Amino acid sequence: MLFKPVRHRFAGQSPGSQWRGKNFRTVLRMTAIPENKALAETATAALQARRVALIVAVAFFMQLLDSTIISTSLPQMGESFGVPAVAMSIGITVYILTMAVFVPLSGWLADRFGARNIFLVAIALFTLASIACGISQNLTQFVAARAVQGLGSALMTPVGRILVLRNASKSELLNATALITWPALFAPVIGPVLGGFITTYLSWHWNFFINIPLGAAGLALVARFIPGDRASETRPLDWPGFLVTSAGLASMLYGLERIAHPEDGALPTVALLGAGVLIGWLAVRHLARAKNPLLDLTAFKVQTFAISTLSAGTIFRVAINATPFLLPLLFQVGFGLRPVDAGMLILAYFLGNLGMKTVTTPTLRRFGFRSVLIVNGVIASLSIMACAAISPQTPQALVVALMLIAGLSRSMQFTALNTLAFADVAAAQRSSAATLSSMLQQVAMLFGVAVAAALLNLSQIARGGPALDLVDFRLAFLAIGAIGLVASFRFLALPATAGAEVSGHSPRN
């Protein structure tokens, strides 16, 4: 025979029988090991990303709650320190200015010393400064403590975002961003209510002491669960960039904060805003030309980042941040409700923010960022404008329904903007992008309050009234809603596939 028959290695089995029974299960188990390992690693990474985001969210909540809760106790604090209540505004001013000075430095510090280490320092500074605020015996001590608080706050927000970006893959970025977004949505709503309760039934000191357990928990969780990191290369500190950027941001933020206090005079406010614009232009020019700039402006060349943070995003955030400022005033001054009754209506707005969290991810996966930002932006803007139509005679059920819709749409828009901002940002740009985003959000927050306050004051002056009236609030809500509408249609510039790698959306769906 030319060819000797080869006996099959599995005696007594047909050539295909080795894939049956025990041998088939063995082969299947062997081939499944790499796949199961990959799935396990993916699940572990997803769990770690959400864990980091939740820990960062706890710190953000402490920071933002403190920023909103203090306003309710200023009269009692002034009485305790033996100064007029209006003099206590310096505590807010110093906090804002200190934060503005050190925010631009946060990205460089995170790269130089590690984001985890800087985040720990930020929480520790903020917590210790909160204790110092609570035990202050006079205005000087309180102002010094607020300055340290501002430093901790300046480092906390951008560095916290850097930690989330470094620990979350693009597939997990949406869920992680949703977690760190809720403090910005809830704290401005519940802060004044909680602050009023604490000041009335305890004392103003506890508005600061409540940060102690939050800060302690944050420090323990960061030390236990967030891994250390440090950039492979460290850049020299751009001192000219730091000085000019900090000066420009401080001038702009202080000028915006003064708009809400027209009794201080218009000339200093205009001068500060003008200085902020001029110094800001010089800062941009320097950062674009410097060899090792403090902030990498190339992130603005990424379309999704530029639109969601600089142009349409900043404009829409003005409307988002003006609404929590206007609503308590509407219910108490315009409707004449007691603070506790106004707080119950604000609670519906809070629940609307909370309720949208469960549907944000599937909605973005189904429709994509572009469609959601446009359609939901229009809904959010119209809900703001609808606040101009309610009155003390409006059935409470309708007011509650409107608050729920406004809260739901606000939450969706906020999460979509914050997620899309970093969807296409390269790893090397993340530190600067997180810092730039924090700076612009601070401007948008104060600008929203400033615009709302200016609209109320201008309306009152135009009609010659001795005090605010319901018509003033109606004009303010209509104007703020119109700002949101303009920003919503600006998102038409986004491609249909914008952020698809993050949302999982396919235009064919």
Coordinates of C-alpha atoms in Angstrom, one line a residue, residues 61 64-65 68-69 182-193 321 324-325 328 346 349 410 445:
F61 CA -21.3 67.0 48.0
L64 CA -21.0 72.3 47.3
L65 CA -23.3 71.9 50.3
T68 CA -24.9 76.9 49.5
I69 CA -25.7 76.4 53.2
W182 CA -25.6 64.6 41.5
P183 CA -23.9 66.8 44.2
A184 CA -24.0 69.8 41.8
L185 CA -27.7 69.2 41.2
F186 CA -28.8 68.5 44.8
A187 CA -26.6 70.7 47.0
P188 CA -27.9 74.0 45.7
V189 CA -31.4 72.9 46.2
I190 CA -31.3 71.3 49.7
G191 CA -28.5 73.5 51.0
P192 CA -30.6 76.6 51.9
V193 CA -33.4 74.4 53.3
N321 CA -27.6 77.7 37.7
P324 CA -32.2 77.3 41.9
F325 CA -31.4 80.9 42.9
P328 CA -36.8 80.1 46.5
I346 CA -38.2 73.0 46.1
Y349 CA -37.4 70.0 42.1
R410 CA -32.0 69.8 34.4
M445 CA -22.4 79.4 38.2

